[in-house]
Tab-separated table of C-alpha atoms and ligand atoms in Angstrom:
chain	number	residue	atom	x	y	z
R	724	MET	CA	71.627	125.845	103.408
R	725	SER	CA	75.382	126.463	103.416
R	726	GLN	CA	77.411	126.107	100.236
R	727	ALA	CA	81.200	125.797	100.453
R	728	LEU	CA	84.148	126.099	98.083
R	729	ASN	CA	86.319	122.974	98.348
R	730	GLY	CA	90.095	123.043	98.798
R	731	ILE	CA	92.586	123.774	101.527
R	732	GLN	CA	92.525	127.410	102.457
R	733	PRO	CA	95.228	129.616	103.932
R	734	GLY	CA	94.406	130.465	107.529
R	735	THR	CA	93.408	126.863	108.358
R	736	ASN	CA	94.738	125.270	111.543
R	737	ALA	CA	95.887	121.670	112.067
R	738	SER	CA	92.400	120.460	112.990
R	739	GLY	CA	91.051	121.894	109.740
R	740	SER	CA	89.011	124.698	111.275
R	741	ARG	CA	89.613	128.164	109.897
R	742	THR	CA	91.556	130.795	111.756
R	743	ASN	CA	91.605	134.453	110.964
R	744	ARG	CA	94.733	136.585	111.320
R	745	GLN	CA	93.787	140.198	111.927
R	746	PHE	CA	95.893	143.307	112.219
R	747	ARG	CA	94.206	145.525	114.783
R	748	LEU	CA	95.082	149.141	115.508
R	749	LYS	CA	97.161	149.217	118.698
R	750	ASN	CA	98.586	152.755	118.852
R	751	ARG	CA	98.037	155.900	116.846
R	752	PRO	CA	101.381	156.725	115.215
R	753	GLU	CA	102.999	160.112	115.823
R	754	THR	CA	104.812	159.948	112.491
R	755	ARG	CA	105.249	156.783	110.401
R	756	MET	CA	103.282	153.594	110.966
R	757	ASP	CA	105.605	150.975	112.469
R	758	ALA	CA	105.667	147.657	114.335
R	759	ASP	CA	103.998	149.305	117.320
R	760	THR	CA	101.032	150.632	115.322
R	761	PHE	CA	99.278	147.270	114.857
R	762	GLU	CA	98.960	144.049	116.779
R	763	LEU	CA	98.360	140.708	115.168
R	764	ALA	CA	95.537	138.608	116.634
R	765	THR	CA	94.552	135.131	115.529
R	766	VAL	CA	90.917	134.248	116.130
R	767	PRO	CA	88.651	131.401	115.017
R	768	VAL	CA	86.380	132.085	112.054
R	769	PRO	CA	82.816	131.901	113.436
R	770	ALA	CA	80.236	129.503	111.971
R	771	LEU	CA	78.016	131.268	109.466
R	772	LYS	CA	74.474	132.241	110.377
R	773	GLU	CA	71.638	132.466	107.864
R	774	GLY	CA	72.101	135.610	105.750
R	775	GLN	CA	75.903	135.612	106.025
R	776	ALA	CA	78.770	134.740	103.673
R	777	LEU	CA	82.438	134.015	104.375
R	778	ILE	CA	84.941	135.859	102.214
R	779	ARG	CA	88.649	135.016	102.024
R	780	THR	CA	90.892	138.004	101.323
R	781	CYS	CA	92.934	137.590	98.130
R	782	LEU	CA	94.347	141.029	97.296
R	783	LEU	CA	94.590	143.782	99.889
R	784	SER	CA	95.025	147.323	98.613
R	785	LEU	CA	97.551	149.452	100.502
R	786	ASP	CA	96.771	153.140	100.182
R	787	PRO	CA	98.183	156.421	101.510
R	788	THR	CA	94.800	156.995	103.121
R	789	ASN	CA	95.595	154.122	105.503
R	790	ARG	CA	97.773	156.653	107.327
R	791	ILE	CA	94.829	159.080	107.499
R	792	TRP	CA	92.468	156.393	108.810
R	793	VAL	CA	94.735	155.593	111.796
R	794	ALA	CA	94.920	159.277	112.817
R	795	ASP	CA	92.382	160.808	115.178
R	796	VAL	CA	91.777	163.806	112.930
R	797	ASP	CA	88.801	165.270	111.121
R	798	GLN	CA	88.505	163.188	107.925
R	799	TYR	CA	86.077	161.861	105.356
R	800	MET	CA	85.324	158.606	107.237
R	801	PRO	CA	85.437	157.772	110.948
R	802	PRO	CA	89.011	157.003	112.006
R	803	VAL	CA	89.789	153.352	112.752
R	804	GLN	CA	89.403	152.939	116.512
R	805	ILE	CA	92.034	151.390	118.797
R	806	GLY	CA	91.410	147.624	118.858
R	807	GLU	CA	89.518	147.581	115.556
R	808	VAL	CA	90.674	145.557	112.567
R	809	MET	CA	92.595	147.864	110.234
R	810	ARG	CA	90.341	149.065	107.426
R	811	GLY	CA	91.381	148.053	103.921
R	812	LEU	CA	89.784	147.634	100.532
R	813	GLY	CA	90.523	144.766	98.221
R	814	ILE	CA	89.390	141.659	96.417
R	815	GLY	CA	88.133	138.524	98.097
R	816	GLN	CA	86.644	135.186	97.158
R	817	VAL	CA	83.482	133.750	98.657
R	818	VAL	CA	84.312	130.438	100.351
R	819	GLU	CA	80.991	129.641	101.984
R	820	SER	CA	77.586	131.262	101.796
R	821	LYS	CA	74.220	131.337	103.528
R	822	HIS	CA	73.380	134.568	101.716
R	823	PRO	CA	71.433	134.535	98.428
R	824	ASN	CA	73.633	137.211	96.811
R	825	PHE	CA	76.969	135.455	97.379
R	826	GLN	CA	77.983	132.207	95.677
R	827	PRO	CA	81.054	130.118	96.618
R	828	GLY	CA	83.924	130.822	94.244
R	829	GLN	CA	82.610	134.277	93.356
R	830	LEU	CA	85.102	137.144	93.413
R	831	VAL	CA	84.008	140.270	95.228
R	832	THR	CA	85.415	143.697	95.914
R	833	GLY	CA	84.926	145.608	99.127
R	834	PRO	CA	86.136	146.295	102.673
R	835	VAL	CA	88.225	143.156	103.208
R	836	GLY	CA	90.264	144.705	106.042
R	837	TRP	CA	93.764	143.662	107.061
R	838	GLN	CA	92.713	140.089	107.753
R	839	ASP	CA	92.383	136.657	106.145
R	840	TYR	CA	88.606	136.342	106.366
R	841	ASN	CA	85.472	138.422	106.559
R	842	VAL	CA	81.950	137.442	107.519
R	843	THR	CA	79.520	139.661	105.650
R	844	ASP	CA	75.778	140.154	105.761
R	845	GLY	CA	75.986	142.426	102.709
R	846	LYS	CA	74.925	145.450	104.758
R	847	GLU	CA	78.221	147.297	105.305
R	848	ASP	CA	78.223	151.048	104.567
R	849	TRP	CA	80.557	150.215	101.687
R	850	PRO	CA	79.240	146.715	100.905
R	851	PHE	CA	80.963	143.878	99.097
R	852	SER	CA	79.937	143.690	95.452
R	853	PRO	CA	80.653	141.134	92.732
R	854	LEU	CA	83.763	141.791	90.669
R	855	PRO	CA	82.722	142.544	87.089
R	856	GLN	CA	83.353	139.706	84.645
R	857	VAL	CA	85.799	141.510	82.369
R	858	PRO	CA	88.936	140.519	80.442
R	859	ILE	CA	91.515	142.157	82.732
R	860	ALA	CA	93.634	140.824	85.606
R	861	PRO	CA	92.281	140.903	89.181
R	862	GLU	CA	95.310	143.066	90.122
R	863	ASP	CA	94.031	145.697	87.686
R	864	LEU	CA	90.512	145.435	89.090
R	865	ALA	CA	92.091	146.248	92.468
R	866	GLY	CA	94.030	149.188	91.022
R	867	ALA	CA	93.914	150.664	87.530
R	868	ALA	CA	90.208	149.852	87.061
R	869	GLY	CA	89.492	149.860	90.801
R	870	MET	CA	89.478	152.612	93.372
R	871	THR	CA	92.743	154.266	92.319
R	872	GLY	CA	91.879	154.201	88.607
R	873	LEU	CA	88.456	155.642	89.400
R	874	THR	CA	90.113	158.387	91.437
R	875	ALA	CA	92.170	159.285	88.380
R	876	TYR	CA	89.144	159.078	86.076
R	877	PHE	CA	86.779	161.277	88.090
R	878	GLY	CA	89.576	163.646	89.124
R	879	VAL	CA	90.610	164.245	85.518
R	880	PHE	CA	87.192	164.385	83.852
R	881	GLU	CA	84.753	165.570	86.542
R	882	VAL	CA	86.942	167.705	88.808
R	883	ALA	CA	89.623	169.146	86.492
R	884	LYS	CA	87.411	168.930	83.373
R	885	LEU	CA	90.524	168.397	81.282
R	886	LYS	CA	90.281	169.445	77.620
R	887	ALA	CA	92.333	168.535	74.549
R	888	GLY	CA	95.359	170.741	73.986
R	889	GLU	CA	95.867	171.657	77.644
R	890	THR	CA	98.989	171.056	79.726
R	891	MET	CA	98.487	168.892	82.800
R	892	VAL	CA	101.064	168.294	85.537
R	893	VAL	CA	100.587	165.335	87.873
R	894	SER	CA	102.631	164.611	91.010
R	895	ALA	CA	103.336	161.124	92.432
R	896	ALA	CA	103.067	160.357	88.736
R	897	ALA	CA	104.485	156.826	88.839
R	898	GLY	CA	102.069	155.720	91.530
R	899	ALA	CA	98.685	154.050	91.303
R	900	VAL	CA	96.599	157.183	90.724
R	901	GLY	CA	99.237	159.305	88.972
R	902	SER	CA	100.185	156.749	86.332
R	903	ILE	CA	96.538	156.491	85.249
R	904	VAL	CA	95.993	160.269	85.403
R	905	GLY	CA	98.813	160.867	82.933
R	906	GLN	CA	97.555	158.243	80.499
R	907	LEU	CA	94.040	159.706	80.646
R	908	GLY	CA	95.661	163.022	79.762
R	909	LYS	CA	97.306	161.496	76.697
R	910	ILE	CA	94.016	159.838	75.671
R	911	THR	CA	92.414	163.298	75.896
R	912	GLY	CA	95.074	164.864	73.656
R	913	CYS	CA	96.985	166.880	76.243
R	914	ARG	CA	100.590	167.642	77.047
R	915	VAL	CA	101.306	165.616	80.188
R	916	VAL	CA	104.183	166.217	82.566
R	917	GLY	CA	104.771	163.868	85.489
R	918	ILE	CA	106.726	164.465	88.682
R	919	ALA	CA	108.200	161.382	90.366
R	920	GLY	CA	110.968	160.357	92.748
R	921	SER	CA	113.545	158.533	90.594
R	922	ASP	CA	115.042	158.570	87.098
R	923	GLU	CA	113.864	154.992	86.604
R	924	LYS	CA	110.268	155.959	87.388
R	925	CYS	CA	110.575	158.945	85.045
R	926	ARG	CA	111.849	156.725	82.216
R	927	TRP	CA	108.866	154.396	82.709
R	928	LEU	CA	106.498	157.364	82.455
R	929	THR	CA	107.963	158.742	79.215
R	930	ASP	CA	109.200	155.585	77.476
R	931	GLU	CA	106.347	153.226	78.285
R	932	LEU	CA	103.339	155.295	79.297
R	933	GLY	CA	103.793	158.093	76.763
R	934	PHE	CA	104.104	161.095	79.116
R	935	ASP	CA	105.603	164.075	77.259
R	936	ALA	CA	108.056	164.737	80.077
R	937	ALA	CA	108.786	163.419	83.544
R	938	ILE	CA	110.810	165.176	86.205
R	939	ASN	CA	112.644	163.620	89.118
R	940	TYR	CA	111.901	165.951	92.017
R	941	LYS	CA	114.989	164.654	93.823
R	942	SER	CA	117.300	166.114	91.149
R	943	ALA	CA	118.919	169.460	92.007
R	944	ASP	CA	117.552	171.273	88.943
R	945	TRP	CA	113.993	169.893	89.013
R	946	LYS	CA	112.353	173.306	89.185
R	947	GLN	CA	114.155	174.524	86.073
R	948	ARG	CA	113.243	171.270	84.345
R	949	LEU	CA	109.594	171.781	85.210
R	950	ILE	CA	109.775	175.289	83.750
R	951	ASP	CA	111.347	173.881	80.581
R	952	ALA	CA	108.720	171.138	80.350
R	953	THR	CA	105.801	173.578	80.686
R	954	PRO	CA	106.635	176.381	78.192
R	955	ASN	CA	102.967	177.397	77.996
R	956	GLY	CA	102.372	177.190	81.745
R	957	ILE	CA	100.050	174.706	83.441
R	958	ASP	CA	96.296	174.451	82.811
R	959	VAL	CA	95.588	171.524	85.133
R	960	ASN	CA	97.453	170.358	88.208
R	961	PHE	CA	96.434	166.903	89.406
R	962	GLU	CA	97.876	167.154	92.888
R	963	ASN	CA	98.818	164.066	94.877
R	964	VAL	CA	101.671	165.329	97.057
R	965	GLY	CA	101.369	168.911	98.366
R	966	GLY	CA	104.245	170.747	100.047
R	967	GLU	CA	107.162	172.111	98.057
R	968	ILE	CA	106.136	170.319	94.863
R	969	MET	CA	102.635	171.773	94.874
R	970	GLN	CA	103.998	175.193	95.797
R	971	PHE	CA	106.247	175.279	92.768
R	972	VAL	CA	103.590	173.887	90.426
R	973	PHE	CA	101.280	176.665	91.693
R	974	SER	CA	103.817	179.251	90.530
R	975	ARG	CA	103.382	177.965	86.934
R	976	LEU	CA	99.560	177.881	86.904
R	977	ASN	CA	97.835	179.734	84.073
R	978	LEU	CA	94.962	182.170	84.330
R	979	ARG	CA	91.748	180.237	85.149
R	980	SER	CA	93.582	176.971	85.532
R	981	ARG	CA	92.229	174.128	87.685
R	982	VAL	CA	93.707	172.050	90.476
R	983	ALA	CA	92.213	168.629	91.173
R	984	LEU	CA	93.320	168.289	94.787
R	985	CYS	CA	93.456	164.541	95.207
R	986	GLY	CA	96.036	164.003	97.935
R	987	LEU	CA	98.724	165.589	100.108
R	988	ILE	CA	100.919	162.595	100.846
R	989	SER	CA	103.927	164.697	101.885
R	990	SER	CA	102.051	165.771	105.030
R	991	TYR	CA	100.376	162.508	106.086
R	992	ASN	CA	103.194	161.381	108.395
R	993	ASP	CA	103.635	164.818	109.951
R	994	ALA	CA	100.878	167.365	109.489
R	995	ASN	CA	102.887	170.012	111.381
R	996	ASP	CA	105.915	169.857	109.108
R	997	GLU	CA	106.429	173.412	107.805
R	998	LYS	CA	107.777	172.036	104.508
R	999	THR	CA	104.293	170.760	103.671
R	1000	LYS	CA	102.576	174.139	103.981
R	1001	VAL	CA	101.509	175.833	100.743
R	1002	SER	CA	100.829	179.508	100.135
R	1003	ILE	CA	97.777	180.132	97.940
R	1004	THR	CA	98.501	183.679	96.825
R	1005	ASN	CA	98.756	182.523	93.231
R	1006	VAL	CA	95.292	180.948	93.451
R	1007	LEU	CA	93.958	184.461	93.886
R	1008	MET	CA	96.200	186.166	91.324
R	1009	LYS	CA	95.490	183.582	88.631
R	1010	ARG	CA	91.810	183.002	89.560
R	1011	VAL	CA	92.507	179.281	89.926
R	1012	ARG	CA	89.749	176.793	90.741
R	1013	VAL	CA	91.075	174.401	93.400
R	1014	GLU	CA	88.724	171.531	94.141
R	1015	GLY	CA	89.377	168.827	96.678
R	1016	PHE	CA	87.564	165.563	96.056
R	1017	ILE	CA	87.206	162.125	97.581
R	1018	ILE	CA	86.456	159.168	95.364
R	1019	THR	CA	83.437	158.176	97.457
R	1020	ASP	CA	81.742	161.347	96.105
R	1021	TYR	CA	81.351	159.450	92.820
R	1022	PHE	CA	79.989	156.180	94.211
R	1023	ASP	CA	76.888	156.255	91.987
R	1024	LYS	CA	79.049	156.561	88.856
R	1025	PHE	CA	81.543	153.791	89.672
R	1026	ALA	CA	80.076	151.345	87.144
R	1027	GLU	CA	80.421	153.873	84.315
R	1028	GLY	CA	84.018	154.719	85.280
R	1029	THR	CA	85.010	151.087	85.719
R	1030	MET	CA	83.752	150.101	82.274
R	1031	LYS	CA	85.600	153.016	80.617
R	1032	LEU	CA	88.847	152.074	82.358
R	1033	VAL	CA	88.404	148.365	81.606
R	1034	GLY	CA	87.901	149.243	77.930
R	1035	TRP	CA	91.101	151.299	77.725
R	1036	ILE	CA	93.120	148.700	79.663
R	1037	SER	CA	91.934	145.798	77.529
R	1038	GLN	CA	92.681	147.776	74.329
R	1039	GLY	CA	96.213	148.547	75.579
R	1040	LYS	CA	95.516	152.288	75.691
R	1041	ILE	CA	96.188	152.303	79.420
R	1042	LYS	CA	99.201	150.324	80.617
R	1043	THR	CA	99.261	149.099	84.186
R	1044	LYS	CA	101.803	148.023	86.762
R	1045	SER	CA	101.397	146.604	90.249
R	1046	THR	CA	103.882	146.174	93.078
R	1047	ILE	CA	102.747	143.023	94.867
R	1048	VAL	CA	103.982	142.090	98.341
R	1049	GLU	CA	103.395	138.463	99.349
R	1050	GLY	CA	101.694	137.682	102.663
R	1051	LEU	CA	99.352	139.511	105.029
R	1052	GLU	CA	102.080	139.463	107.699
R	1053	ASN	CA	104.057	141.969	105.607
R	1054	ALA	CA	101.296	144.591	105.321
R	1055	PRO	CA	102.421	146.889	108.210
R	1056	ASP	CA	105.907	147.136	106.770
R	1057	ALA	CA	104.856	147.281	103.115
R	1058	VAL	CA	102.483	150.203	103.607
R	1059	ASN	CA	105.502	152.453	104.175
R	1060	GLN	CA	106.621	151.840	100.589
R	1061	LEU	CA	103.993	154.458	99.731
R	1062	PHE	CA	105.858	157.049	101.793
R	1063	ASP	CA	109.354	155.952	100.727
R	1064	GLY	CA	108.529	155.686	97.027
R	1065	GLY	CA	109.180	151.936	96.982
R	1066	ASN	CA	106.165	151.132	94.822
R	1067	VAL	CA	105.611	151.604	91.106
R	1068	GLY	CA	101.942	151.581	90.123
R	1069	LYS	CA	99.440	149.984	92.488
R	1070	LEU	CA	100.700	148.593	95.808
R	1071	LEU	CA	98.932	145.376	96.787
R	1072	VAL	CA	99.408	142.551	99.262
R	1073	ARG	CA	98.606	139.054	98.037
R	1074	VAL	CA	96.946	137.531	101.083
R	1075	SER	CA	95.845	134.306	99.355
R	1076	ASP	CA	95.626	132.911	95.842
R	1077	ILE	CA	92.401	133.106	93.893
R	1078	GLN	CA	91.080	129.570	93.458
R	1079	LYS	CA	89.861	128.584	90.007
E	1259	NAP	N1	90.977	161.841	96.944
E	1259	NAP	C1	90.811	160.536	96.861
E	1259	NAP	O1	89.718	159.981	96.863
E	1259	NAP	C2	92.052	159.687	96.739
E	1259	NAP	C3	91.977	158.320	96.381
E	1259	NAP	C4	93.158	157.603	96.228
E	1259	NAP	C5	94.378	158.236	96.471
E	1259	NAP	N2	94.389	159.545	96.836
E	1259	NAP	C6	95.655	160.258	97.056
E	1259	NAP	O2	96.401	160.196	95.857
E	1259	NAP	C7	97.779	160.208	96.167
E	1259	NAP	C8	98.441	159.011	95.488
E	1259	NAP	O3	97.855	157.827	96.019
E	1259	NAP	P1	98.208	156.405	95.388
E	1259	NAP	O4	97.299	155.417	96.009
E	1259	NAP	O5	98.229	156.511	93.918
E	1259	NAP	O6	99.682	156.168	95.940
E	1259	NAP	P2	100.969	155.963	95.055
E	1259	NAP	O7	101.125	157.192	94.212
E	1259	NAP	O8	100.928	154.644	94.402
E	1259	NAP	O9	102.112	155.929	96.146
E	1259	NAP	C9	102.505	157.074	96.794
E	1259	NAP	C10	103.710	157.707	96.065
E	1259	NAP	O10	103.840	159.050	96.511
E	1259	NAP	C11	105.180	159.446	96.394
E	1259	NAP	N3	105.540	160.178	97.617
E	1259	NAP	C12	105.461	159.731	98.893
E	1259	NAP	N4	105.873	160.685	99.755
E	1259	NAP	C13	106.240	161.750	99.000
E	1259	NAP	C14	106.754	163.044	99.298
E	1259	NAP	N5	106.990	163.440	100.557
E	1259	NAP	N6	107.034	163.881	98.265
E	1259	NAP	C15	106.803	163.489	96.984
E	1259	NAP	N7	106.316	162.289	96.638
E	1259	NAP	C16	106.037	161.429	97.638
E	1259	NAP	C17	106.021	158.178	96.247
E	1259	NAP	O11	106.564	158.135	94.929
E	1259	NAP	P3	107.930	158.892	94.501
E	1259	NAP	O12	108.960	157.834	94.296
E	1259	NAP	O13	107.539	159.577	93.268
E	1259	NAP	O14	108.293	159.818	95.636
E	1259	NAP	C18	105.026	157.043	96.397
E	1259	NAP	O15	105.299	155.946	95.582
E	1259	NAP	C19	97.886	160.200	97.681
E	1259	NAP	O16	98.044	161.521	98.137
E	1259	NAP	C20	96.541	159.665	98.123
E	1259	NAP	O17	96.180	160.062	99.420
E	1259	NAP	C21	93.262	160.272	96.984
């Protein structure tokens, strides 16, 4: 028996039947993703079979890892293949269901993809799951208490094992992961120094999020400012960028410090760029523990992490910001904000409104 959510949906054609816009991978980019990387196809939404549910995409998360997924390189998941719908996580709403676990109107999180609709049988490797019923905005469940917040949470507490009184430096500090990392550092009782790409972002970090210092890496004297901001050296580096920034942070690492190696965004568009290479001599001299991690490593602890983050967000101990781009059609262009520094906090595309 099929149940349906009433109301006119985006992605509906003149005859009332649903159509699905999909961005499919057309070409693997040499450097940046551009208009030639994806092609837009419009296909009918198939009728549901028993055991399936139809999910309309509401919020699509844009992530630096999108650039990794379109590259044919060794990575933590299979690359997206040419012709496949671009992979993307996000929040959707069930519009019709012939599956006992999905009810029309229900909000779910999972692999929505760069498309309007998804037919699910609930058996994906990373399956859709109900969004927790908690008192925070859906945008925050897609970011600060979603995958990027969880990356910050497990990176800070499980990988870096941050302790009160330590000094932590985080790069890409005004982004989705970095802005949460720094606030977790303050909650823990640490000195937190952020590195970000504009004075405005730095002011947000210190004045609103409570970072002890924030340094604009585009300013001529940023290295001296990082020295001044870390008088006792650095105990934990939460690394999101790599390249010259990571290299200089490494020169300030203390004996037996830790590096939570979360991302290397400066090299994603050009892995051969010499500027992104980092020497690890200091890792040896200072007996540093460098640990790379991928959030999927912590899948079985997501519920615990989500509830912690939701608690801090709802108490105002973690402040959040999202940069929301309207319309699926803008996703291929918007994703480059991540590489140009256009976003503050979590970058999302609103593909459709959530229906009450
Ligand atoms: N390991 C995992 O499981 C995992 C999960 C999620 C994310 N990550 C990684 O975490 C990092 C941050 O991801 P996010 O989702 O939170 O993105 P984000 O920080 O919201 O956005 C990326 C930011 O990086 C900065 N950036 C871009 N290119 C740069 C460069 N060449 N040099 C310095 N800064 C640069 C930009 O800010 P500025 O204005 O400051 O330049 C940009 O806003 C990425 O490396 C990502 O791959 C890893």
